[in-house]
Amino acid sequence: MAPSRTELALYVFLGVVFSAPVAASTPQPLSIRILPQEPTLSGAKASQQLIVLGKYADGRERDVTSDCQFSVANPQLAEVAKTGMKAKILGRADGETVLTVGLGNRVAETKIRIERSQEGRPFSFARDVGRILTRRGCNNTDCHGSVIGRGGLKLSFDMVDPGEDHRWIVQGGIYSVLTVEPKGPKPPRIDLKQPEKSLLLLKPTMSVAHVGGQLFGPDSSDYAMIRDWVRQGAPYGVDPASDKVRIEQLEVSPTEVLLDVGGKQQVVVTAHFSDGRREDVTEQVRYAAKNGAVAETGDDGVVKAVKPGETTVLIHLAGCEPTGIWVGVVAKPAGNYPAITGRNIIDDHVFAKLRKLGIRPSEQSGDAEFLRRVCLDVAGTLPPPERVREFLASKDPRKRDKLIETLVNSPEQVDYWTYRFA
């Protein structure tokens, strides 16, 4: 049984370690924090996934959720379900309570609010079916969400037009170029008489050939949702266009992820609604790493570092603009990082990024190398021999700055960059 909040506080006062035994060689964080802070669980069966970040002596934060102990002050209102890297707070009854998290002698707390715990929400095709299609990539640009669709089925990208998507699936149609009206036969993608025979289920489960491969199995919750929807007559439900309560923002925690090769980080996505409600949509979105060679993402929102570099992970939710987070993978710590002062705002950003990734900047180039590089980069040409001799012989400490000003104001720079931009 997890220790209570009072027990945790007493353990900390006495210096008692209440987490699982940790090897003496394992460094302990200087502090820990819970994300998202002060979550609100709204509606029946509402839950919120949590992550705990530990800050270490090297200035970096790491996911320590799996090593932490969780305790709820009032178990009648909420409980914590923890499996591996995942920790969820589950609402039971309306009210407010406090969640306490401990790791070693580090403790963090956050307030939890539970509301409308007995109130279900009405069905919406855009939300309930749309999120399955978006999460599984069915309406992505390289599938049915492309300009011409795929296999005759055209869906809007990330279900930005749910009414049209519902028509294509329920009434059927074959996409035709230069017209929004489907031509020829209109085979629906569902079967109201035999829901299990619906193409919307047969193809993703690979019961019939599907170029996109198997997306989910017959025993999955996605399969059950679509099957039950068809059994009920494939209703459209609540229309997002007339619904006054809309998603205004997708909050992603953390916004930046820095990992060692092989490291993992759980990402949590929370939808903020116009009426003030918040909803955990971590398992309802699609994660797509722009550079899969650097980092991989799973359906559960866990980012895994593959090799050194940086990439962006885009996050797609039906009916919303995609958002994203930055992911950096460090090869190895740089040790005693040199103190470097930037000459301008661009230098400051470049040096900050290099320090974050543990990359030591190159030594300053010599005069001859600098001259060659800056002339080619700015003006697209090499300087004449007499200019080279003059620059190398000069003892002026500002000669590089003066050369840059000369090149920026030269006709060669105008011609070269006009050509490049054209």
GROMACS .gro file of N, CA and C in nm, residues 22 40 67 84 123 137 141 152 190-191 202 260 277 286 291 304 322 344 354 359 363 384 391:
model
   69
   22VAL      N    1   1.743   0.191  -0.408
   22VAL     CA    2   1.817   0.240  -0.523
   22VAL      C    3   1.965   0.213  -0.499
   40THR      N    4  -0.746   1.903  -1.358
   40THR     CA    5  -0.888   1.890  -1.328
   40THR      C    6  -0.943   1.773  -1.406
   67ASP      N    7   1.011   0.543  -1.089
   67ASP     CA    8   1.081   0.522  -0.962
   67ASP      C    9   1.007   0.586  -0.844
   84GLY      N   10   0.478   0.070  -1.482
   84GLY     CA   11   0.602   0.109  -1.549
   84GLY      C   12   0.620   0.260  -1.548
  123PHE      N   13  -2.249   1.146  -2.756
  123PHE     CA   14  -2.166   1.095  -2.865
  123PHE      C   15  -2.142   1.202  -2.970
  137GLY      N   16  -0.375   0.743  -3.821
  137GLY     CA   17  -0.315   0.795  -3.943
  137GLY      C   18  -0.400   0.779  -4.067
  141THR      N   19  -0.182   1.291  -4.452
  141THR     CA   20  -0.161   1.332  -4.592
  141THR      C   21  -0.104   1.222  -4.680
  152GLY      N   22  -0.989   0.561  -5.351
  152GLY     CA   23  -1.122   0.615  -5.377
  152GLY      C   24  -1.186   0.683  -5.258
  190ILE      N   25  -1.944   0.133  -4.439
  190ILE     CA   26  -2.002   0.063  -4.325
  190ILE      C   27  -2.116  -0.025  -4.373
  191ASP      N   28  -2.152  -0.123  -4.292
  191ASP     CA   29  -2.262  -0.214  -4.323
  191ASP      C   30  -2.356  -0.214  -4.202
  202LEU      N   31  -1.298  -0.406  -4.155
  202LEU     CA   32  -1.227  -0.514  -4.223
  202LEU      C   33  -1.087  -0.474  -4.267
  260ASP      N   34   1.956   1.100  -2.337
  260ASP     CA   35   2.074   1.027  -2.379
  260ASP      C   36   2.029   0.919  -2.477
  277ARG      N   37  -1.274   2.357  -1.893
  277ARG     CA   38  -1.244   2.217  -1.866
  277ARG      C   39  -1.111   2.177  -1.929
  286ARG      N   40  -0.207   1.134  -3.237
  286ARG     CA   41  -0.105   1.066  -3.317
  286ARG      C   42   0.027   1.140  -3.302
  291ASN      N   43   1.209   1.322  -3.776
  291ASN     CA   44   1.330   1.246  -3.808
  291ASN      C   45   1.333   1.122  -3.721
  304LYS      N   46   1.144   0.772  -2.754
  304LYS     CA   47   1.267   0.694  -2.730
  304LYS      C   48   1.379   0.749  -2.816
  322PRO      N   49  -0.213   2.084  -3.566
  322PRO     CA   50  -0.105   2.007  -3.503
  322PRO      C   51  -0.016   2.096  -3.418
  344ASN      N   52   2.657   3.824  -3.080
  344ASN     CA   53   2.527   3.879  -3.117
  344ASN      C   54   2.418   3.781  -3.072
  354LEU      N   55   2.407   2.432  -2.866
  354LEU     CA   56   2.523   2.343  -2.860
  354LEU      C   57   2.549   2.294  -2.718
  359ILE      N   58   2.754   1.960  -2.734
  359ILE     CA   59   2.847   1.970  -2.847
  359ILE      C   60   2.940   2.089  -2.825
  363GLU      N   61   3.696   2.539  -3.274
  363GLU     CA   62   3.787   2.650  -3.247
  363GLU      C   63   3.767   2.759  -3.354
  384PRO      N   64   3.997   3.866  -5.483
  384PRO     CA   65   4.117   3.868  -5.567
  384PRO      C   66   4.243   3.855  -5.479
  391PHE      N   67   4.429   4.149  -4.639
  391PHE     CA   68   4.354   4.105  -4.521
  391PHE      C   69   4.444   4.026  -4.426
   0.00000   0.00000   0.00000
